[in-house]
Amino acid sequence: MNVAVAKTGNGRAVSDLFASAEGRLPGSPSVIAARREAFETYERLGLPHRRIEEWKYTDLRALVGEVLPLAAAPDAAALKRAADAVKAHAIAGARKLVLVDGVFAADLSDVKALAAEAGFRTLRETLEKDAGLLKTAATDAVIALNAAMATDGVVLGIADGVQLSAPIQIIHIATAPSASAFSRSQIVVGKGARATIIENFVAAGASAYQVSDAVLVTVGDNADVAHIRLMDDAPDAVNITSQFVTVGANTKLNVFNMTTGAAVSRLQGFITLAGEGSELSVNGVNLLQKTEHGDTTLVVDHAVPNCVSREVFRAVIDDRAHSVFQGRIIVRPDAQKTDGKMMIRALLLSDEAEADNKPELEIFADDVSCGHGATAGALDDTLLFYLKARGLPEKQAQALLIQAFVGEAIEQIADDDLREHVIGIAERWLERRS
Amino acid sequence: MALLEVKDLKVRVEEREILHGLTLTVNEGEIHAIMGPNGSGKSTLSHVIAGKPGYEVTDGQILFKGEDLLEMAPNERSAKGVFLAFQYPVEIPGVATMTFLRTALNAQRKARGESEYSTPDFLKKVREVSKSLNIPQDMLKRGVNVGFSGGEKKRNEVLQMALFEPSLCILDEMDSGLDIDALRIAADGVNALHSPKRAMVVITHYQRLLNYIVPDIVHVMSKGRVVKSGGKELALELEASGYAQFEDAA
């Protein structure tokens, strides 16, 4: 194993990373063994780079270089900043679960209110028994590293038939500068249940930090779930998130992802439609400026017949930013009557902005309706002139058209308050445009 | 008092000169009609006054209330009181009409150093204005011009005119694409907005529109110049004899 380490170039530093963190990572001896194994996988593969097809446009060796040491436990000042951040980002009425630098913060969370409707434990607690949650099918290096280093996370169980009376909001807060946080969570939604889950990633006085998150989601039959992830990190942060989602039969799952921060970000979602008659809607918005790099990579796997999937993705790219969207729809041989569509549109606000859109269809069944479209372009001058002729200054006219452009994806959020929350984040991004 | 003074205006689009020295003065409260065949430069004139990009003014000037209009960005012209009713108002999917109207009105007020409307005050004002123009409320709930008929689009332009209270309204071929009923409704709206302080410049091919909006002065444009000006009877004369005589004159 050590021979391979040398090949990765940064293997030495990485080994120190794990060695120095190991004593602080929770888990029984069997869990520690699983972590070691995951770390060895990571060491063998190293940070993903452009010669790995899935990471062609997001070369972490070039963009990130090294993984920062694990964040220390937050001190009183950091916890105070985190508490302020919770207030600033909380959605009215939602039950909050807060992770500070990847560690669950009970004092900032609404565990009691949540307990009436959902089962809740921390990842830390589950790891006292077994390493199950550290295991995933994929062998991606960042996923392996996440398994090795995951300090904490939320483990949510919504029982069969439960209709949550309020959304659950998981707030990931970074308080430690130049450090990394690793979290891993599980969300299990039972048959016939109804739930809205929001995840926010925000900074509280931290800069140049790294976030690695993984979420394992299982949605039962006849359920109705909205899962919204809002990545509004510090402009010099790194955020790499992996989502694994399995959807049962006759279920509605509405996923929304938005990126409005981070120097380097990647959301990779692996969604499997495992039960017939389900409707999946995955929508996303990337708002990127300066030299930010934002990557959304989605794999939607139609494993069974008669499911519908829709993906609407919008990227707005300013300055020298770079947006990547990779969307793959797989239709397995048995998955007849699949209806899968994907539409990607990129809006380039500067000559140096860059968009890489890569839609892929892998169809192994013969009676399906699948399609994709991708466009990239600038703001429409005719529309801009109309707005300016009505008194809007250039930037304001642009802002209105940008909001309309991303609106098509944001509209897919059914809940009014939530949609307003998301629009608010987009508006703040527009105000930050110089 | 002279509101708009266009003096010996020469305009090029790419390498081609479209206006070859156009002169026009519009005083407060006057209604002017500009008529002329396709390609005579009518729409170019309206675009240059509004500040549309893509036109190069090579000579002459445009003064608005004595100020150099060509030095101003389109939004500044709008705040000063210039309003162009578009021949083809654009559809802006995803921008709610109410949001658009409020943003535009407040941007103009802000530019003039006036206080911005609060949402309730704005809603009250829109309701008043749309009621006086017989504009149904449900039109305001849709995206800007999205799915509007030709007539609805023009009525939306008239609504904006009423809301923004400009001192100069330029109506660029507002009769294009309208049936006779829609035309009458739009024209009624325009007439309702005419006042001793507000001037109108009506650009049209046909005399028909001038049955509804009666001009004080009619100008005939041909090949980038005003070749004849006269009273409203000039429009009738044109209807009878066509533009050919003026094309020769130019």
XYZ file of C-alpha atoms in Angstrom:
684
model
C 0.000 0.000 0.000
C 2.768 2.419 0.867
C 4.289 2.004 -2.559
C 1.089 3.347 -4.134
C 1.052 6.231 -1.692
C 4.295 7.554 -3.065
C 2.731 7.727 -6.537
C 0.009 10.161 -5.513
C 2.611 12.790 -4.809
C 0.824 14.166 -1.788
C 0.557 10.786 -0.100
C 2.839 11.671 2.762
C 0.840 14.674 3.865
C -2.372 12.724 3.474
C -1.199 9.918 5.671
C -0.366 12.469 8.347
C -3.872 13.807 7.921
C -5.424 10.495 8.898
C -2.864 9.648 11.559
C -3.341 12.960 13.296
C -7.134 12.744 13.100
C -7.574 9.064 13.939
C -7.609 9.525 17.691
C -10.439 12.038 17.415
C -12.606 10.065 15.026
C -15.522 8.342 16.712
C -16.297 4.650 16.445
C -15.833 1.177 17.830
C -12.725 -0.851 16.909
C -14.574 -2.352 13.925
C -15.451 1.145 12.754
C -11.840 2.242 13.047
C -10.871 -0.743 10.905
C -13.463 0.281 8.295
C -12.100 3.812 8.331
C -8.543 2.527 7.778
C -9.743 0.490 4.854
C -11.530 3.482 3.346
C -8.481 5.597 3.871
C -6.317 3.063 2.111
C -8.714 3.221 -0.851
C -8.337 6.966 -0.865
C -4.547 6.742 -0.592
C -4.429 4.329 -3.465
C -6.555 6.585 -5.705
C -5.429 9.996 -4.495
C -7.425 13.134 -5.149
C -9.407 12.814 -8.390
C -7.815 14.449 -11.415
C -8.667 15.168 -15.033
C -7.583 11.778 -16.358
C -10.460 10.197 -14.440
C -13.459 10.571 -16.751
C -15.971 11.583 -14.072
C -13.607 14.301 -12.868
C -12.394 15.509 -16.237
C -13.682 19.045 -15.735
C -12.999 19.203 -12.006
C -9.402 18.317 -11.397
C -9.137 18.411 -7.618
C -5.377 17.972 -7.705
C -5.083 21.181 -9.692
C -7.938 23.060 -8.036
C -7.528 22.035 -4.409
C -4.116 20.366 -4.158
C -4.258 19.189 -0.584
C -6.727 18.168 2.044
C -6.542 20.431 5.085
C -6.199 19.073 8.632
C -9.372 18.206 10.512
C -10.974 21.176 12.269
C -10.434 21.334 16.031
C -13.485 21.374 18.296
C -15.043 24.859 18.124
C -14.276 27.188 21.045
C -16.812 29.445 22.767
C -16.301 32.289 20.288
C -16.835 29.924 17.345
C -19.996 28.539 18.915
C -21.275 32.082 19.392
C -20.647 32.797 15.702
C -22.387 29.547 14.830
C -25.409 30.518 16.939
C -25.620 33.832 15.084
C -25.376 32.021 11.759
C -28.215 29.709 12.770
C -30.387 32.752 13.500
C -29.477 34.336 10.172
C -30.199 31.260 8.076
C -33.032 29.550 9.946
C -36.243 29.069 8.008
C -39.241 30.075 10.088
C -41.033 27.055 11.483
C -38.408 24.519 10.428
C -36.842 22.127 12.946
C -33.127 22.720 12.930
C -30.292 20.228 13.160
C -26.948 21.993 13.277
C -23.498 20.670 12.491
C -20.589 22.934 13.448
C -17.416 22.039 11.570
C -18.930 18.642 10.901
C -19.911 17.925 14.526
C -23.503 17.888 15.723
C -24.338 20.801 18.023
C -27.256 19.741 20.250
C -27.560 23.169 21.888
C -28.269 24.815 18.547
C -30.688 22.119 17.375
C -34.381 21.418 17.908
C -34.006 17.781 18.878
C -36.935 17.757 21.271
C -39.441 19.224 18.835
C -38.202 16.862 16.156
C -38.432 13.770 18.365
C -42.238 13.844 18.272
C -42.253 13.180 14.531
C -38.943 11.647 13.534
C -36.301 9.328 14.853
C -32.990 11.046 15.338
C -29.493 10.007 16.289
C -26.096 11.365 15.481
C -23.692 9.504 13.224
C -21.326 9.444 16.181
C -23.885 7.406 18.153
C -24.460 4.886 15.359
C -20.729 4.382 14.941
C -20.492 3.112 18.485
C -22.235 -0.011 17.189
C -21.234 -0.551 13.589
C -19.643 0.885 10.508
C -22.670 0.395 8.237
C -23.118 4.047 7.429
C -19.516 4.407 6.330
C -20.124 1.979 3.502
C -21.352 2.947 0.052
C -21.348 1.149 -3.254
C -19.186 3.738 -4.972
C -15.406 3.679 -4.778
C -14.797 7.300 -5.682
C -11.756 8.647 -3.821
C -13.608 11.586 -2.238
C -16.328 9.260 -1.001
C -13.713 6.920 0.470
C -11.999 9.858 2.160
C -15.332 10.976 3.560
C -15.933 7.506 5.000
C -12.479 7.492 6.576
C -12.776 10.933 8.146
C -16.513 11.455 8.837
C -16.707 12.931 12.324
C -20.437 13.240 12.680
C -23.746 13.709 10.899
C -27.447 13.335 11.393
C -29.275 10.053 11.126
C -32.953 10.686 10.510
C -35.760 8.193 10.336
C -39.240 9.238 9.330
C -41.564 6.363 10.004
C -44.147 4.920 7.621
C -47.139 7.192 7.156
C -45.710 10.153 9.052
C -46.493 13.533 7.554
C -43.967 15.975 8.958
C -45.751 19.080 10.193
C -42.680 21.242 9.592
C -39.581 21.018 7.403
C -36.324 19.730 8.822
C -33.417 22.090 8.234
C -29.881 20.750 8.512
C -27.456 23.665 8.806
C -23.774 22.949 8.181
C -21.711 25.776 9.633
C -17.994 26.296 9.131
C -16.282 28.227 11.907
C -12.704 26.982 11.611
C -10.499 28.690 9.016
C -8.062 26.649 6.951
C -9.391 23.356 8.262
C -11.595 20.603 6.952
C -14.890 19.154 8.155
C -16.191 15.731 7.201
C -19.817 14.842 7.754
C -22.018 11.971 6.707
C -25.750 11.730 7.204
C -28.572 9.337 6.564
C -32.187 10.124 5.846
C -34.716 7.312 5.698
C -38.259 8.200 4.755
C -40.825 5.491 5.299
C -43.726 4.332 3.142
C -46.436 6.903 2.623
C -44.484 9.529 4.561
C -44.206 13.164 3.638
C -41.155 15.274 4.408
C -39.289 18.404 3.413
C -35.600 18.488 4.196
C -33.377 21.486 3.633
C -29.613 21.535 3.935
C -27.712 24.802 4.192
C -23.953 25.150 3.987
C -22.753 28.454 5.401
C -19.665 30.038 6.933
C -19.524 31.762 10.307
C -16.330 33.742 10.227
C -14.369 30.951 8.566
C -12.451 31.226 5.336
C -10.434 28.866 3.174
C -12.059 25.831 4.751
C -12.972 22.518 3.173
C -16.245 20.642 3.510
C -16.743 17.011 2.626
C -20.276 15.745 3.049
C -22.121 12.601 2.134
C -25.862 11.971 2.400
C -27.491 8.592 2.105
C -31.191 8.923 1.360
C -33.777 6.161 1.126
C -37.339 7.026 0.227
C -40.017 4.389 0.667
C -43.056 3.648 -1.503
C -45.887 6.182 -1.866
C -43.860 8.894 -0.186
C -43.649 12.570 -1.016
C -40.298 14.180 -0.316
C -38.599 17.474 -1.084
C -34.837 17.632 -0.532
C -33.228 21.020 -0.943
C -29.527 21.713 -0.668
C -28.265 25.282 -0.580
C -24.537 25.718 -0.716
C -23.749 29.293 0.199
C -20.173 28.832 1.400
C -17.425 31.389 1.849
C -15.940 32.459 -1.510
C -12.612 30.733 -0.848
C -14.031 27.495 0.532
C -14.118 24.011 -0.963
C -17.258 21.892 -0.762
C -17.463 18.363 -2.085
C -20.757 16.608 -1.449
C -21.971 13.196 -2.513
C -25.597 12.139 -2.402
C -26.839 8.590 -2.699
C -30.562 8.323 -3.142
C -32.795 5.296 -3.575
C -36.429 5.866 -4.458
C -39.251 3.362 -3.908
C -42.456 2.893 -5.902
C -45.173 5.487 -6.616
C -43.142 8.124 -4.848
C -42.606 11.780 -5.566
C -39.144 13.125 -4.932
C -38.321 16.733 -5.629
C -34.629 17.594 -5.332
C -33.235 21.099 -5.605
C -29.589 22.134 -5.368
C -28.172 25.624 -5.481
C -24.565 26.791 -5.309
C -23.828 30.431 -4.547
C -20.376 30.254 -3.055
C -17.139 28.284 -2.651
C -14.007 28.588 -4.756
C -14.417 24.947 -5.683
C -17.583 22.936 -5.295
C -18.888 19.649 -6.521
C -22.196 18.035 -5.862
C -22.375 14.510 -7.111
C -25.727 12.852 -6.899
C -26.435 9.208 -7.578
C -30.155 8.619 -7.696
C -31.668 5.206 -8.319
C -35.322 4.787 -9.173
C -35.859 1.367 -7.652
C -39.668 1.210 -7.574
C -42.160 1.612 -10.409
C -44.455 4.582 -10.937
C -42.265 7.185 -9.275
C -41.703 10.781 -10.295
C -38.315 12.330 -9.772
C -37.617 15.996 -10.276
C -34.036 17.213 -9.883
C -33.440 20.899 -10.347
C -30.413 23.007 -9.795
C -28.937 26.462 -10.014
C -25.269 27.432 -10.015
C -24.511 31.113 -9.497
C -20.787 31.585 -9.951
C -18.518 34.607 -10.021
C -14.834 35.603 -9.774
C -12.817 32.424 -10.349
C -15.293 30.041 -8.719
C -15.604 26.515 -10.019
C -18.976 24.830 -9.520
C -19.660 21.278 -10.603
C -22.969 19.441 -10.507
C -22.745 15.830 -11.525
C -25.908 13.744 -11.523
C -26.522 10.144 -12.357
C -30.181 9.149 -12.566
C -30.566 5.415 -12.806
C -33.906 4.114 -14.029
C -33.628 0.571 -12.704
C -37.320 -0.277 -13.078
C -40.103 0.492 -15.609
C -42.639 3.320 -15.587
C -40.784 6.115 -13.867
C -40.530 9.749 -14.832
C -37.446 11.885 -14.257
C -37.042 15.576 -14.994
C -33.885 17.625 -14.602
C -33.860 21.381 -15.027
C -30.498 22.980 -14.463
C -29.483 26.634 -14.791
C -25.991 28.063 -14.468
C -25.183 31.767 -14.323
C -21.484 32.368 -14.801
C -19.775 35.717 -14.357
C -16.159 36.922 -14.517
C -13.800 33.975 -14.990
C -15.950 31.411 -13.240
C -16.418 27.881 -14.503
C -19.589 25.837 -14.307
C -19.718 22.127 -14.937
C -22.875 20.092 -15.364
C -22.661 16.405 -16.061
C -25.967 14.619 -16.247
C -26.322 10.989 -17.034
C -29.595 9.147 -17.407
C -29.287 5.391 -17.343
C -32.217 3.255 -18.461
C -31.728 -0.369 -17.524
C -32.912 -3.158 -19.891
C -36.071 -3.769 -17.837
C -36.946 -0.122 -17.403
C -39.524 0.099 -20.200
C -41.838 3.118 -20.432
C -39.199 5.293 -18.838
C -39.723 8.997 -19.394
C -36.500 10.864 -18.684
C -35.693 14.415 -19.692
C -32.874 16.774 -18.881
C -32.512 20.444 -19.812
C -29.375 22.409 -19.083
C -29.015 26.100 -19.768
C -25.978 28.223 -19.055
C -25.967 32.010 -19.027
C -22.538 33.520 -19.614
C -22.188 37.033 -18.230
C -18.622 37.594 -19.320
C -16.404 36.646 -22.233
C -14.134 34.718 -19.912
C -16.881 32.719 -18.214
C -16.862 29.017 -19.003
C -19.542 26.349 -19.057
C -19.058 22.665 -19.636
C -22.350 20.844 -20.100
C -22.204 17.133 -20.586
C -25.523 15.351 -20.918
C -25.383 11.601 -21.439
C -28.046 9.027 -22.094
C -27.359 5.342 -21.615
C -30.439 3.536 -22.777
C -30.707 -0.242 -22.699
C -34.509 -0.511 -23.023
C -36.373 -0.048 -26.307
C -39.696 1.503 -25.312
C -38.680 4.734 -23.635
C -38.988 8.462 -24.073
C -35.748 10.160 -23.153
C -34.155 13.400 -24.174
C -31.782 16.122 -23.239
C -30.975 19.618 -24.317
C -28.175 22.013 -23.502
C -27.744 25.662 -24.378
C -25.261 28.363 -23.497
C -25.624 32.028 -24.268
C -25.505 35.617 -23.093
C -28.301 37.853 -21.856
C -30.725 38.883 -24.597
C -29.875 42.447 -25.687
C -33.443 43.085 -26.839
C -34.811 42.305 -23.392
C -32.073 44.321 -21.710
C -32.874 47.348 -23.843
C -36.568 47.087 -23.086
C -35.865 47.137 -19.352
C -33.351 49.974 -19.627
C -35.806 51.975 -21.725
C -38.181 51.600 -18.785
C -35.690 53.131 -16.371
C -33.700 50.169 -15.037
C -29.939 50.740 -14.821
C -27.810 48.101 -16.580
C -27.025 46.014 -13.473
C -30.608 46.048 -12.278
C -31.881 45.071 -15.713
C -29.388 42.211 -15.768
C -30.403 41.160 -12.258
C -34.060 40.961 -13.229
C -33.286 38.810 -16.271
C -30.942 36.591 -14.279
C -33.648 36.044 -11.682
C -36.054 35.113 -14.435
C -33.496 32.740 -15.932
C -32.934 30.845 -12.688
C -36.609 31.195 -11.803
C -37.499 28.300 -14.067
C -35.536 25.976 -11.793
C -36.463 27.682 -8.508
C -40.164 27.575 -9.415
C -40.033 23.820 -8.996
C -39.864 24.308 -5.224
C -43.472 23.899 -4.171
C -43.348 25.474 -0.705
C -43.817 29.269 -0.816
C -41.659 30.130 2.212
C -38.892 27.866 1.031
C -38.961 29.304 -2.452
C -38.714 32.805 -0.985
C -35.750 31.675 1.147
C -33.998 30.384 -1.977
C -34.829 33.521 -3.970
C -33.385 35.578 -1.094
C -30.059 33.742 -1.385
C -30.029 34.304 -5.153
C -30.791 38.006 -4.633
C -27.885 38.370 -2.220
C -25.646 36.770 -4.826
C -26.827 39.312 -7.388
C -26.080 42.145 -4.965
C -22.540 40.827 -4.546
C -21.902 41.178 -8.296
C -19.495 44.036 -8.733
C -41.842 75.378 -24.910
C -39.694 73.036 -26.967
C -39.611 69.603 -25.382
C -37.714 67.705 -28.033
C -35.367 69.248 -30.558
C -33.786 67.021 -33.162
C -31.267 69.002 -35.148
C -29.741 67.867 -38.426
C -29.434 64.303 -37.117
C -27.295 61.867 -39.079
C -27.340 58.227 -38.032
C -25.540 55.165 -39.342
C -26.228 51.522 -38.767
C -23.093 49.557 -39.430
C -21.805 51.223 -42.617
C -25.095 52.532 -43.924
C -26.451 56.001 -43.239
C -30.170 55.801 -42.377
C -30.920 59.350 -41.264
C -29.384 62.029 -43.466
C -29.889 65.199 -41.474
C -33.272 65.046 -39.779
C -34.734 68.053 -38.012
C -37.818 67.965 -35.821
C -39.138 70.072 -32.949
C -41.887 68.898 -30.621
C -43.380 71.320 -28.128
C -45.156 70.499 -24.867
C -48.670 69.247 -25.332
C -48.409 68.696 -29.080
C -49.321 65.539 -30.920
C -47.064 64.856 -33.884
C -47.525 62.123 -36.443
C -44.564 60.837 -38.396
C -45.565 58.976 -41.518
C -43.557 57.427 -44.249
C -42.919 54.253 -46.217
C -40.903 51.262 -45.014
C -37.241 52.072 -44.729
C -37.714 55.818 -44.463
C -36.052 55.836 -41.017
C -39.101 56.286 -38.762
C -38.244 53.508 -36.366
C -34.553 54.419 -36.430
C -35.486 57.873 -35.186
C -37.523 56.438 -32.319
C -34.736 54.008 -31.394
C -32.087 56.715 -31.385
C -34.223 58.934 -29.156
C -34.700 56.041 -26.707
C -31.008 55.105 -26.805
C -31.076 51.678 -28.394
C -27.557 50.345 -28.992
C -26.328 49.664 -32.514
C -26.900 53.153 -33.929
C -24.069 55.574 -34.539
C -24.902 59.273 -34.496
C -22.374 60.876 -36.835
C -23.732 64.417 -36.758
C -26.408 66.634 -35.270
C -27.951 66.602 -31.826
C -31.035 65.709 -29.823
C -32.052 68.015 -26.995
C -34.693 67.068 -24.479
C -35.835 69.917 -22.243
C -32.656 71.613 -23.399
C -30.375 68.756 -22.288
C -28.218 66.628 -24.576
C -30.129 63.379 -24.762
C -27.386 61.536 -26.625
C -25.110 61.818 -23.596
C -27.581 59.856 -21.466
C -27.967 56.105 -20.959
C -31.408 54.723 -21.916
C -32.479 54.482 -18.261
C -31.484 58.108 -17.661
C -33.564 59.214 -20.644
C -36.470 57.259 -19.235
C -36.107 58.923 -15.836
C -36.044 62.328 -17.549
C -39.415 61.592 -19.113
C -38.833 59.926 -22.472
C -41.057 56.939 -23.137
C -40.911 54.720 -26.198
C -43.929 52.478 -26.731
C -42.401 49.580 -28.636
C -43.692 48.346 -31.949
C -43.128 44.827 -30.704
C -43.098 44.806 -26.894
C -40.878 41.932 -25.760
C -42.004 38.958 -23.727
C -39.976 38.452 -20.563
C -40.808 35.022 -19.141
C -40.174 34.687 -15.431
C -40.457 38.403 -14.660
C -43.847 39.125 -13.127
C -45.546 42.203 -14.596
C -46.053 43.723 -11.148
C -42.392 43.216 -10.207
C -41.319 44.763 -13.480
C -43.622 47.781 -13.103
C -42.590 48.432 -9.504
C -38.868 48.007 -10.220
C -39.050 50.320 -13.230
C -41.129 53.002 -11.537
C -38.929 53.036 -8.458
C -35.742 53.081 -10.544
C -37.027 56.161 -12.367
C -38.076 57.858 -9.134
C -34.751 57.048 -7.511
C -32.886 58.547 -10.486
C -34.901 61.737 -10.069
C -34.166 61.866 -6.353
C -37.773 61.077 -5.450
C -38.843 58.656 -2.763
C -39.543 55.096 -3.881
C -43.049 53.686 -3.636
C -43.737 51.199 -0.877
C -45.449 48.005 -2.027
C -48.932 48.981 -0.733
C -48.705 52.485 -2.230
C -47.522 51.017 -5.499
C -50.343 48.461 -5.602
C -52.847 51.235 -4.961
C -51.430 53.304 -7.789
C -51.414 50.395 -10.247
C -55.004 49.568 -9.371
C -56.110 53.145 -9.960
C -54.267 53.437 -13.249
C -55.312 50.060 -14.619
C -58.916 50.736 -13.653
C -58.928 54.063 -15.462
C -57.591 52.300 -18.576
C -59.912 49.283 -18.227
C -56.986 46.896 -17.904
C -57.999 43.639 -16.213
C -56.075 42.764 -13.035
C -55.281 39.245 -14.216
C -53.101 40.687 -16.991
C -50.848 42.056 -14.265
C -50.407 38.675 -12.651
C -48.683 37.137 -15.635
C -45.069 37.392 -16.786
C -44.281 40.585 -18.703
C -46.207 40.277 -21.990
C -46.035 36.477 -21.796
C -48.889 34.983 -23.758
C -50.384 38.435 -24.314
C -52.257 39.099 -27.548
C -51.039 41.950 -29.737
C -53.704 44.186 -28.256
C -52.809 43.257 -24.672
C -49.159 44.001 -25.310
C -50.027 47.485 -26.565
C -52.328 48.064 -23.613
C -49.495 47.076 -21.315
C -47.397 49.768 -23.012
C -50.173 52.296 -22.429
C -50.410 51.195 -18.796
C -46.704 51.844 -18.349
C -47.091 55.212 -19.997
C -49.814 56.082 -17.498
C -47.803 54.796 -14.544
C -44.465 56.408 -15.400
C -46.009 59.743 -16.422
C -43.433 60.671 -19.077
C -43.469 64.087 -20.733
C -42.721 62.671 -24.191
C -44.341 59.511 -25.540
C -43.133 58.041 -28.791
C -45.515 55.446 -30.165
C -43.674 53.293 -32.665
C -46.211 51.796 -35.097
C -48.600 51.021 -32.310
C -51.201 49.978 -34.895
C -49.121 47.092 -36.225
C -50.662 43.751 -35.463
C -53.863 45.211 -33.993
C -57.402 44.662 -35.152
C -59.732 47.628 -35.207
C -61.178 47.049 -31.729
C -57.779 46.595 -30.131
C -56.572 49.680 -31.937
C -59.466 51.739 -30.594
C -58.861 50.585 -27.030
C -55.151 51.382 -27.236
C -55.824 54.743 -28.863
C -58.394 55.636 -26.208
C -55.723 54.944 -23.617
C -53.270 57.211 -25.368
C -55.846 60.000 -25.720
C -56.655 59.745 -22.038
C -52.995 60.419 -21.287
C -52.595 63.392 -23.533
C -52.226 66.595 -21.539
C -51.009 70.176 -22.037
C -47.648 69.170 -20.581
C -47.280 65.825 -22.341
C -46.364 65.517 -25.995
C -46.952 62.514 -28.241
C -45.072 61.425 -31.324
C -47.082 58.875 -33.266
C -45.153 56.881 -35.830
C -47.287 55.061 -38.366
C -47.582 53.851 -41.943
C -51.288 54.374 -42.161
C -53.700 57.195 -41.758
C -56.086 54.837 -39.940
C -54.504 55.314 -36.508
C -54.826 59.078 -36.913
C -58.603 58.726 -36.956
C -58.266 57.794 -33.311
C -55.290 59.864 -32.260
C -55.691 63.202 -33.951
C -52.359 64.926 -34.598
C -51.600 68.643 -34.495
C -48.769 68.265 -36.963
C -48.029 65.574 -39.550
C -44.523 64.972 -40.880
C -43.718 62.913 -43.923
C -40.427 61.071 -43.803
C -38.667 59.713 -46.824
C -35.143 58.379 -47.213
C -33.985 59.565 -43.815
C -35.365 63.097 -43.830
C -38.562 64.960 -43.043
C -39.678 66.010 -46.505
C -42.948 67.698 -45.674
C -44.810 68.898 -42.593
C -48.379 70.083 -42.331
C -51.671 69.798 -40.478
C -53.754 66.677 -40.010
C -55.127 67.009 -43.540
C -51.697 66.017 -44.830
C -52.345 62.506 -43.570
C -55.548 62.280 -45.599
C -53.726 63.552 -48.642
C -51.124 60.815 -48.204
C -53.796 58.187 -47.865
C -55.195 59.267 -51.226
C -51.978 59.735 -53.176
C -49.433 57.467 -51.487
C -45.807 58.131 -50.670
C -44.374 57.981 -54.183
C -44.449 61.744 -54.781
C -42.353 62.308 -51.653
C -39.856 59.615 -52.541
C -39.174 61.630 -55.672
C -38.865 64.792 -53.612
C -36.289 63.187 -51.354
